[in-house]
Amino acid sequence: MSVWPAWEVREDGGVMAWFHVRLAFADGARVDTLAVVAEGGVSLEDVRAQPALSLEDLGALADWIEGPLFEACGVTPSGTAEQMGSRARPAWPRGMEGCWLIAQEYRAAQEDGVDPVLAVMCATGHSRRTSLRLISQARDAGFLTPRHARR
């Protein structure tokens, strides 16, 4: 992993530092990001990856680069960031209520002309595979029409 400073802003007694970060993998995959370190936390401003990252990997990206970023700028993480550990997934109800909400997200996306699976992924914070399983459960519960007619 390579980390190099982009720029730094000092304001109101605090410092915000931007860094270019490059993760290069043995298989040729690459992730370039512009990250901000401020108040003991890391924020991602821009991410470019070849091949594209899954939502789960994108959610974990800040965790992957946090340690080397803090080392590069000589900052220690705040107590809050340490307590959080990993990124929290949005709370999503289970059972019939969850199936009904999945169906609502799916139909709303269809009506808006966007990818309904991606809409479910964004709403739940789950991977594509898990979102497809949740959509299937909503179909089985009768909240969505069957995908295709069975013969």
PDB file of N, CA and C in Angstrom, residues 49-138:
ATOM      1  N   ALA A  49     -11.602   1.842  -8.422  1.00  0.00           N
ATOM      2  CA  ALA A  49     -11.085   0.480  -8.287  1.00  0.00           C
ATOM      3  C   ALA A  49     -11.196  -0.261  -9.607  1.00  0.00           C
ATOM      4  N   GLN A  50     -10.187  -1.074  -9.901  1.00  0.00           N
ATOM      5  CA  GLN A  50     -10.192  -1.971 -11.056  1.00  0.00           C
ATOM      6  C   GLN A  50      -9.827  -3.349 -10.574  1.00  0.00           C
ATOM      7  N   PRO A  51     -10.686  -4.340 -10.630  1.00  0.00           N
ATOM      8  CA  PRO A  51     -12.104  -4.265 -10.976  1.00  0.00           C
ATOM      9  C   PRO A  51     -12.893  -3.596  -9.840  1.00  0.00           C
ATOM     10  N   ALA A  52     -14.153  -3.323 -10.109  1.00  0.00           N
ATOM     11  CA  ALA A  52     -15.003  -2.623  -9.145  1.00  0.00           C
ATOM     12  C   ALA A  52     -15.093  -3.399  -7.830  1.00  0.00           C
ATOM     13  N   LEU A  53     -15.242  -2.667  -6.729  1.00  0.00           N
ATOM     14  CA  LEU A  53     -15.388  -3.276  -5.408  1.00  0.00           C
ATOM     15  C   LEU A  53     -16.842  -3.653  -5.161  1.00  0.00           C
ATOM     16  N   SER A  54     -17.054  -4.724  -4.413  1.00  0.00           N
ATOM     17  CA  SER A  54     -18.405  -5.059  -3.966  1.00  0.00           C
ATOM     18  C   SER A  54     -18.782  -4.080  -2.867  1.00  0.00           C
ATOM     19  N   LEU A  55     -20.061  -4.012  -2.524  1.00  0.00           N
ATOM     20  CA  LEU A  55     -20.489  -3.114  -1.450  1.00  0.00           C
ATOM     21  C   LEU A  55     -19.837  -3.484  -0.123  1.00  0.00           C
ATOM     22  N   GLU A  56     -19.662  -4.776   0.118  1.00  0.00           N
ATOM     23  CA  GLU A  56     -19.018  -5.205   1.363  1.00  0.00           C
ATOM     24  C   GLU A  56     -17.567  -4.740   1.408  1.00  0.00           C
ATOM     25  N   ASP A  57     -16.855  -4.881   0.273  1.00  0.00           N
ATOM     26  CA  ASP A  57     -15.461  -4.444   0.221  1.00  0.00           C
ATOM     27  C   ASP A  57     -15.355  -2.930   0.344  1.00  0.00           C
ATOM     28  N   LEU A  58     -16.276  -2.221  -0.293  1.00  0.00           N
ATOM     29  CA  LEU A  58     -16.276  -0.765  -0.194  1.00  0.00           C
ATOM     30  C   LEU A  58     -16.496  -0.331   1.256  1.00  0.00           C
ATOM     31  N   GLY A  59     -17.387  -1.019   1.952  1.00  0.00           N
ATOM     32  CA  GLY A  59     -17.634  -0.712   3.358  1.00  0.00           C
ATOM     33  C   GLY A  59     -16.424  -0.987   4.235  1.00  0.00           C
ATOM     34  N   ALA A  60     -15.602  -1.955   3.845  1.00  0.00           N
ATOM     35  CA  ALA A  60     -14.427  -2.320   4.638  1.00  0.00           C
ATOM     36  C   ALA A  60     -13.182  -1.528   4.240  1.00  0.00           C
ATOM     37  N   LEU A  61     -13.249  -0.789   3.135  1.00  0.00           N
ATOM     38  CA  LEU A  61     -12.071  -0.089   2.626  1.00  0.00           C
ATOM     39  C   LEU A  61     -11.468   0.863   3.656  1.00  0.00           C
ATOM     40  N   ALA A  62     -12.285   1.638   4.330  1.00  0.00           N
ATOM     41  CA  ALA A  62     -11.757   2.573   5.339  1.00  0.00           C
ATOM     42  C   ALA A  62     -11.022   1.816   6.439  1.00  0.00           C
ATOM     43  N   ASP A  63     -11.533   0.656   6.816  1.00  0.00           N
ATOM     44  CA  ASP A  63     -10.862  -0.146   7.841  1.00  0.00           C
ATOM     45  C   ASP A  63      -9.500  -0.631   7.343  1.00  0.00           C
ATOM     46  N   TRP A  64      -9.396  -0.977   6.051  1.00  0.00           N
ATOM     47  CA  TRP A  64      -8.141  -1.480   5.494  1.00  0.00           C
ATOM     48  C   TRP A  64      -7.058  -0.415   5.510  1.00  0.00           C
ATOM     49  N   ILE A  65      -7.441   0.827   5.218  1.00  0.00           N
ATOM     50  CA  ILE A  65      -6.436   1.875   5.066  1.00  0.00           C
ATOM     51  C   ILE A  65      -6.259   2.736   6.305  1.00  0.00           C
ATOM     52  N   GLU A  66      -7.111   2.565   7.309  1.00  0.00           N
ATOM     53  CA  GLU A  66      -7.083   3.430   8.484  1.00  0.00           C
ATOM     54  C   GLU A  66      -5.735   3.402   9.202  1.00  0.00           C
ATOM     55  N   GLY A  67      -5.222   2.239   9.505  1.00  0.00           N
ATOM     56  CA  GLY A  67      -3.955   2.124  10.236  1.00  0.00           C
ATOM     57  C   GLY A  67      -2.799   2.802   9.516  1.00  0.00           C
ATOM     58  N   PRO A  68      -2.533   2.449   8.248  1.00  0.00           N
ATOM     59  CA  PRO A  68      -1.434   3.107   7.534  1.00  0.00           C
ATOM     60  C   PRO A  68      -1.624   4.619   7.384  1.00  0.00           C
ATOM     61  N   LEU A  69      -2.870   5.070   7.258  1.00  0.00           N
ATOM     62  CA  LEU A  69      -3.118   6.515   7.167  1.00  0.00           C
ATOM     63  C   LEU A  69      -2.753   7.209   8.471  1.00  0.00           C
ATOM     64  N   PHE A  70      -3.174   6.641   9.586  1.00  0.00           N
ATOM     65  CA  PHE A  70      -2.854   7.238  10.877  1.00  0.00           C
ATOM     66  C   PHE A  70      -1.343   7.270  11.099  1.00  0.00           C
ATOM     67  N   GLU A  71      -0.649   6.206  10.664  1.00  0.00           N
ATOM     68  CA  GLU A  71       0.804   6.182  10.786  1.00  0.00           C
ATOM     69  C   GLU A  71       1.441   7.276   9.929  1.00  0.00           C
ATOM     70  N   ALA A  72       0.917   7.453   8.708  1.00  0.00           N
ATOM     71  CA  ALA A  72       1.490   8.433   7.781  1.00  0.00           C
ATOM     72  C   ALA A  72       1.378   9.856   8.299  1.00  0.00           C
ATOM     73  N   CYS A  73       0.304  10.150   9.041  1.00  0.00           N
ATOM     74  CA  CYS A  73       0.130  11.523   9.510  1.00  0.00           C
ATOM     75  C   CYS A  73       0.375  11.669  11.003  1.00  0.00           C
ATOM     76  N   GLY A  74       0.786  10.601  11.679  1.00  0.00           N
ATOM     77  CA  GLY A  74       1.128  10.672  13.086  1.00  0.00           C
ATOM     78  C   GLY A  74      -0.039  10.941  14.015  1.00  0.00           C
ATOM     79  N   VAL A  75      -1.218  10.440  13.660  1.00  0.00           N
ATOM     80  CA  VAL A  75      -2.427  10.644  14.453  1.00  0.00           C
ATOM     81  C   VAL A  75      -2.851   9.305  15.033  1.00  0.00           C
ATOM     82  N   THR A  76      -3.426   9.333  16.237  1.00  0.00           N
ATOM     83  CA  THR A  76      -4.000   8.121  16.808  1.00  0.00           C
ATOM     84  C   THR A  76      -5.513   8.194  16.675  1.00  0.00           C
ATOM     85  N   PRO A  77      -6.165   7.062  16.439  1.00  0.00           N
ATOM     86  CA  PRO A  77      -7.620   7.071  16.293  1.00  0.00           C
ATOM     87  C   PRO A  77      -8.309   7.540  17.563  1.00  0.00           C
ATOM     88  N   SER A  78      -9.458   8.195  17.392  1.00  0.00           N
ATOM     89  CA  SER A  78     -10.233   8.638  18.556  1.00  0.00           C
ATOM     90  C   SER A  78     -10.843   7.442  19.250  1.00  0.00           C
ATOM     91  N   GLY A  79     -11.228   7.605  20.504  1.00  0.00           N
ATOM     92  CA  GLY A  79     -11.847   6.518  21.263  1.00  0.00           C
ATOM     93  C   GLY A  79     -13.108   6.026  20.599  1.00  0.00           C
ATOM     94  N   THR A  80     -13.877   6.933  19.993  1.00  0.00           N
ATOM     95  CA  THR A  80     -15.117   6.537  19.331  1.00  0.00           C
ATOM     96  C   THR A  80     -14.840   5.595  18.176  1.00  0.00           C
ATOM     97  N   ALA A  81     -13.842   5.932  17.372  1.00  0.00           N
ATOM     98  CA  ALA A  81     -13.526   5.085  16.220  1.00  0.00           C
ATOM     99  C   ALA A  81     -13.064   3.711  16.675  1.00  0.00           C
ATOM    100  N   GLU A  82     -12.296   3.660  17.778  1.00  0.00           N
ATOM    101  CA  GLU A  82     -11.832   2.370  18.264  1.00  0.00           C
ATOM    102  C   GLU A  82     -12.984   1.525  18.787  1.00  0.00           C
ATOM    103  N   GLN A  83     -13.957   2.155  19.425  1.00  0.00           N
ATOM    104  CA  GLN A  83     -15.086   1.418  19.979  1.00  0.00           C
ATOM    105  C   GLN A  83     -15.972   0.844  18.885  1.00  0.00           C
ATOM    106  N   MET A  84     -16.086   1.571  17.760  1.00  0.00           N
ATOM    107  CA  MET A  84     -16.959   1.106  16.691  1.00  0.00           C
ATOM    108  C   MET A  84     -16.427  -0.164  16.052  1.00  0.00           C
ATOM    109  N   GLY A  85     -15.097  -0.313  15.961  1.00  0.00           N
ATOM    110  CA  GLY A  85     -14.527  -1.502  15.365  1.00  0.00           C
ATOM    111  C   GLY A  85     -14.804  -1.543  13.875  1.00  0.00           C
ATOM    112  N   SER A  86     -15.805  -2.289  13.472  1.00  0.00           N
ATOM    113  CA  SER A  86     -16.120  -2.384  12.056  1.00  0.00           C
ATOM    114  C   SER A  86     -17.322  -1.517  11.731  1.00  0.00           C
ATOM    115  N   ARG A  87     -17.567  -1.335  10.452  1.00  0.00           N
ATOM    116  CA  ARG A  87     -18.684  -0.509  10.004  1.00  0.00           C
ATOM    117  C   ARG A  87     -19.997  -1.201  10.352  1.00  0.00           C
ATOM    118  N   ALA A  88     -20.926  -0.443  10.883  1.00  0.00           N
ATOM    119  CA  ALA A  88     -22.223  -1.004  11.264  1.00  0.00           C
ATOM    120  C   ALA A  88     -23.143  -1.057  10.055  1.00  0.00           C
ATOM    121  N   ARG A  89     -23.848  -2.146   9.902  1.00  0.00           N
ATOM    122  CA  ARG A  89     -24.825  -2.311   8.835  1.00  0.00           C
ATOM    123  C   ARG A  89     -26.145  -1.733   9.311  1.00  0.00           C
ATOM    124  N   PRO A  90     -26.886  -1.058   8.427  1.00  0.00           N
ATOM    125  CA  PRO A  90     -28.177  -0.525   8.856  1.00  0.00           C
ATOM    126  C   PRO A  90     -29.073  -1.627   9.413  1.00  0.00           C
ATOM    127  N   ALA A  91     -29.805  -1.306  10.456  1.00  0.00           N
ATOM    128  CA  ALA A  91     -30.718  -2.290  11.037  1.00  0.00           C
ATOM    129  C   ALA A  91     -31.817  -2.594  10.028  1.00  0.00           C
ATOM    130  N   TRP A  92     -32.103  -3.862   9.824  1.00  0.00           N
ATOM    131  CA  TRP A  92     -33.140  -4.279   8.890  1.00  0.00           C
ATOM    132  C   TRP A  92     -33.965  -5.354   9.581  1.00  0.00           C
ATOM    133  N   PRO A  93     -35.276  -5.170   9.628  1.00  0.00           N
ATOM    134  CA  PRO A  93     -36.097  -6.165  10.328  1.00  0.00           C
ATOM    135  C   PRO A  93     -36.055  -7.527   9.645  1.00  0.00           C
ATOM    136  N   ARG A  94     -36.223  -8.539  10.436  1.00  0.00           N
ATOM    137  CA  ARG A  94     -36.254  -9.907   9.911  1.00  0.00           C
ATOM    138  C   ARG A  94     -37.696 -10.358   9.754  1.00  0.00           C
ATOM    139  N   GLY A  95     -37.866 -11.522   9.192  1.00  0.00           N
ATOM    140  CA  GLY A  95     -39.191 -12.118   9.074  1.00  0.00           C
ATOM    141  C   GLY A  95     -40.059 -11.430   8.041  1.00  0.00           C
ATOM    142  N   MET A  96     -41.370 -11.489   8.282  1.00  0.00           N
ATOM    143  CA  MET A  96     -42.332 -10.973   7.311  1.00  0.00           C
ATOM    144  C   MET A  96     -42.207  -9.471   7.106  1.00  0.00           C
ATOM    145  N   GLU A  97     -41.923  -8.735   8.172  1.00  0.00           N
ATOM    146  CA  GLU A  97     -41.776  -7.284   8.023  1.00  0.00           C
ATOM    147  C   GLU A  97     -40.598  -6.963   7.099  1.00  0.00           C
ATOM    148  N   GLY A  98     -39.484  -7.676   7.260  1.00  0.00           N
ATOM    149  CA  GLY A  98     -38.323  -7.488   6.393  1.00  0.00           C
ATOM    150  C   GLY A  98     -38.640  -7.833   4.951  1.00  0.00           C
ATOM    151  N   CYS A  99     -39.371  -8.941   4.735  1.00  0.00           N
ATOM    152  CA  CYS A  99     -39.770  -9.340   3.378  1.00  0.00           C
ATOM    153  C   CYS A  99     -40.651  -8.270   2.738  1.00  0.00           C
ATOM    154  N   TRP A 100     -41.567  -7.722   3.531  1.00  0.00           N
ATOM    155  CA  TRP A 100     -42.459  -6.698   3.002  1.00  0.00           C
ATOM    156  C   TRP A 100     -41.667  -5.445   2.615  1.00  0.00           C
ATOM    157  N   LEU A 101     -40.701  -5.050   3.454  1.00  0.00           N
ATOM    158  CA  LEU A 101     -39.880  -3.879   3.148  1.00  0.00           C
ATOM    159  C   LEU A 101     -38.991  -4.112   1.920  1.00  0.00           C
ATOM    160  N   ILE A 102     -38.474  -5.319   1.778  1.00  0.00           N
ATOM    161  CA  ILE A 102     -37.686  -5.674   0.594  1.00  0.00           C
ATOM    162  C   ILE A 102     -38.547  -5.503  -0.654  1.00  0.00           C
ATOM    163  N   ALA A 103     -39.773  -6.010  -0.591  1.00  0.00           N
ATOM    164  CA  ALA A 103     -40.691  -5.904  -1.729  1.00  0.00           C
ATOM    165  C   ALA A 103     -40.986  -4.433  -2.047  1.00  0.00           C
ATOM    166  N   GLN A 104     -41.151  -3.603  -1.025  1.00  0.00           N
ATOM    167  CA  GLN A 104     -41.410  -2.175  -1.235  1.00  0.00           C
ATOM    168  C   GLN A 104     -40.232  -1.520  -1.959  1.00  0.00           C
ATOM    169  N   GLU A 105     -39.019  -1.782  -1.488  1.00  0.00           N
ATOM    170  CA  GLU A 105     -37.814  -1.227  -2.119  1.00  0.00           C
ATOM    171  C   GLU A 105     -37.700  -1.701  -3.573  1.00  0.00           C
ATOM    172  N   TYR A 106     -37.952  -2.986  -3.783  1.00  0.00           N
ATOM    173  CA  TYR A 106     -37.841  -3.587  -5.106  1.00  0.00           C
ATOM    174  C   TYR A 106     -38.825  -2.936  -6.078  1.00  0.00           C
ATOM    175  N   ARG A 107     -40.090  -2.831  -5.678  1.00  0.00           N
ATOM    176  CA  ARG A 107     -41.116  -2.242  -6.555  1.00  0.00           C
ATOM    177  C   ARG A 107     -40.872  -0.755  -6.800  1.00  0.00           C
ATOM    178  N   ALA A 108     -40.444  -0.035  -5.778  1.00  0.00           N
ATOM    179  CA  ALA A 108     -40.158   1.397  -5.945  1.00  0.00           C
ATOM    180  C   ALA A 108     -39.038   1.604  -6.969  1.00  0.00           C
ATOM    181  N   ALA A 109     -38.020   0.758  -6.908  1.00  0.00           N
ATOM    182  CA  ALA A 109     -36.920   0.859  -7.868  1.00  0.00           C
ATOM    183  C   ALA A 109     -37.402   0.544  -9.280  1.00  0.00           C
ATOM    184  N   GLN A 110     -38.249  -0.477  -9.416  1.00  0.00           N
ATOM    185  CA  GLN A 110     -38.802  -0.806 -10.731  1.00  0.00           C
ATOM    186  C   GLN A 110     -39.582   0.370 -11.293  1.00  0.00           C
ATOM    187  N   GLU A 111     -40.397   1.003 -10.463  1.00  0.00           N
ATOM    188  CA  GLU A 111     -41.198   2.143 -10.911  1.00  0.00           C
ATOM    189  C   GLU A 111     -40.317   3.323 -11.312  1.00  0.00           C
ATOM    190  N   ASP A 112     -39.178   3.486 -10.630  1.00  0.00           N
ATOM    191  CA  ASP A 112     -38.266   4.580 -10.947  1.00  0.00           C
ATOM    192  C   ASP A 112     -37.344   4.238 -12.117  1.00  0.00           C
ATOM    193  N   GLY A 113     -37.403   3.000 -12.582  1.00  0.00           N
ATOM    194  CA  GLY A 113     -36.584   2.586 -13.717  1.00  0.00           C
ATOM    195  C   GLY A 113     -35.128   2.331 -13.375  1.00  0.00           C
ATOM    196  N   VAL A 114     -34.862   1.979 -12.115  1.00  0.00           N
ATOM    197  CA  VAL A 114     -33.493   1.657 -11.707  1.00  0.00           C
ATOM    198  C   VAL A 114     -33.401   0.180 -11.339  1.00  0.00           C
ATOM    199  N   ASP A 115     -32.193  -0.300 -11.183  1.00  0.00           N
ATOM    200  CA  ASP A 115     -31.958  -1.707 -10.876  1.00  0.00           C
ATOM    201  C   ASP A 115     -32.536  -2.045  -9.494  1.00  0.00           C
ATOM    202  N   PRO A 116     -33.553  -2.900  -9.423  1.00  0.00           N
ATOM    203  CA  PRO A 116     -34.170  -3.205  -8.134  1.00  0.00           C
ATOM    204  C   PRO A 116     -33.249  -3.975  -7.189  1.00  0.00           C
ATOM    205  N   VAL A 117     -32.369  -4.808  -7.722  1.00  0.00           N
ATOM    206  CA  VAL A 117     -31.450  -5.548  -6.857  1.00  0.00           C
ATOM    207  C   VAL A 117     -30.473  -4.575  -6.200  1.00  0.00           C
ATOM    208  N   LEU A 118     -29.974  -3.626  -6.978  1.00  0.00           N
ATOM    209  CA  LEU A 118     -29.068  -2.623  -6.423  1.00  0.00           C
ATOM    210  C   LEU A 118     -29.776  -1.778  -5.369  1.00  0.00           C
ATOM    211  N   ALA A 119     -31.043  -1.465  -5.600  1.00  0.00           N
ATOM    212  CA  ALA A 119     -31.816  -0.701  -4.613  1.00  0.00           C
ATOM    213  C   ALA A 119     -31.929  -1.469  -3.301  1.00  0.00           C
ATOM    214  N   VAL A 120     -32.154  -2.763  -3.375  1.00  0.00           N
ATOM    215  CA  VAL A 120     -32.237  -3.593  -2.165  1.00  0.00           C
ATOM    216  C   VAL A 120     -30.865  -3.666  -1.490  1.00  0.00           C
ATOM    217  N   MET A 121     -29.809  -3.772  -2.290  1.00  0.00           N
ATOM    218  CA  MET A 121     -28.457  -3.791  -1.732  1.00  0.00           C
ATOM    219  C   MET A 121     -28.178  -2.510  -0.947  1.00  0.00           C
ATOM    220  N   CYS A 122     -28.531  -1.373  -1.536  1.00  0.00           N
ATOM    221  CA  CYS A 122     -28.287  -0.082  -0.873  1.00  0.00           C
ATOM    222  C   CYS A 122     -29.142   0.071   0.384  1.00  0.00           C
ATOM    223  N   ALA A 123     -30.384  -0.390   0.323  1.00  0.00           N
ATOM    224  CA  ALA A 123     -31.287  -0.244   1.466  1.00  0.00           C
ATOM    225  C   ALA A 123     -30.870  -1.117   2.643  1.00  0.00           C
ATOM    226  N   THR A 124     -30.403  -2.314   2.355  1.00  0.00           N
ATOM    227  CA  THR A 124     -30.082  -3.256   3.427  1.00  0.00           C
ATOM    228  C   THR A 124     -28.623  -3.238   3.835  1.00  0.00           C
ATOM    229  N   GLY A 125     -27.733  -2.804   2.925  1.00  0.00           N
ATOM    230  CA  GLY A 125     -26.307  -2.848   3.196  1.00  0.00           C
ATOM    231  C   GLY A 125     -25.710  -4.223   2.988  1.00  0.00           C
ATOM    232  N   HIS A 126     -26.476  -5.128   2.369  1.00  0.00           N
ATOM    233  CA  HIS A 126     -26.005  -6.494   2.136  1.00  0.00           C
ATOM    234  C   HIS A 126     -25.396  -6.634   0.743  1.00  0.00           C
ATOM    235  N   SER A 127     -24.673  -7.719   0.540  1.00  0.00           N
ATOM    236  CA  SER A 127     -24.067  -8.022  -0.753  1.00  0.00           C
ATOM    237  C   SER A 127     -25.147  -8.371  -1.778  1.00  0.00           C
ATOM    238  N   ARG A 128     -24.749  -8.475  -3.023  1.00  0.00           N
ATOM    239  CA  ARG A 128     -25.677  -8.842  -4.092  1.00  0.00           C
ATOM    240  C   ARG A 128     -26.283 -10.217  -3.825  1.00  0.00           C
ATOM    241  N   ARG A 129     -25.452 -11.161  -3.442  1.00  0.00           N
ATOM    242  CA  ARG A 129     -25.928 -12.527  -3.200  1.00  0.00           C
ATOM    243  C   ARG A 129     -26.978 -12.554  -2.085  1.00  0.00           C
ATOM    244  N   THR A 130     -26.694 -11.875  -0.982  1.00  0.00           N
ATOM    245  CA  THR A 130     -27.639 -11.847   0.142  1.00  0.00           C
ATOM    246  C   THR A 130     -28.917 -11.117  -0.253  1.00  0.00           C
ATOM    247  N   SER A 131     -28.774 -10.019  -1.007  1.00  0.00           N
ATOM    248  CA  SER A 131     -29.952  -9.266  -1.450  1.00  0.00           C
ATOM    249  C   SER A 131     -30.830 -10.104  -2.361  1.00  0.00           C
ATOM    250  N   LEU A 132     -30.222 -10.881  -3.247  1.00  0.00           N
ATOM    251  CA  LEU A 132     -31.003 -11.775  -4.118  1.00  0.00           C
ATOM    252  C   LEU A 132     -31.753 -12.816  -3.288  1.00  0.00           C
ATOM    253  N   ARG A 133     -31.098 -13.316  -2.240  1.00  0.00           N
ATOM    254  CA  ARG A 133     -31.767 -14.278  -1.356  1.00  0.00           C
ATOM    255  C   ARG A 133     -32.950 -13.629  -0.647  1.00  0.00           C
ATOM    256  N   LEU A 134     -32.774 -12.382  -0.187  1.00  0.00           N
ATOM    257  CA  LEU A 134     -33.866 -11.668   0.479  1.00  0.00           C
ATOM    258  C   LEU A 134     -35.029 -11.401  -0.492  1.00  0.00           C
ATOM    259  N   ILE A 135     -34.707 -11.064  -1.726  1.00  0.00           N
ATOM    260  CA  ILE A 135     -35.746 -10.853  -2.744  1.00  0.00           C
ATOM    261  C   ILE A 135     -36.498 -12.148  -2.999  1.00  0.00           C
ATOM    262  N   SER A 136     -35.764 -13.245  -3.053  1.00  0.00           N
ATOM    263  CA  SER A 136     -36.391 -14.553  -3.238  1.00  0.00           C
ATOM    264  C   SER A 136     -37.328 -14.881  -2.076  1.00  0.00           C
ATOM    265  N   GLN A 137     -36.911 -14.548  -0.868  1.00  0.00           N
ATOM    266  CA  GLN A 137     -37.771 -14.784   0.293  1.00  0.00           C
ATOM    267  C   GLN A 137     -39.032 -13.933   0.223  1.00  0.00           C
ATOM    268  N   ALA A 138     -38.896 -12.695  -0.271  1.00  0.00           N
ATOM    269  CA  ALA A 138     -40.073 -11.834  -0.432  1.00  0.00           C
ATOM    270  C   ALA A 138     -41.013 -12.416  -1.485  1.00  0.00           C
TER     271      ALA A 138
END
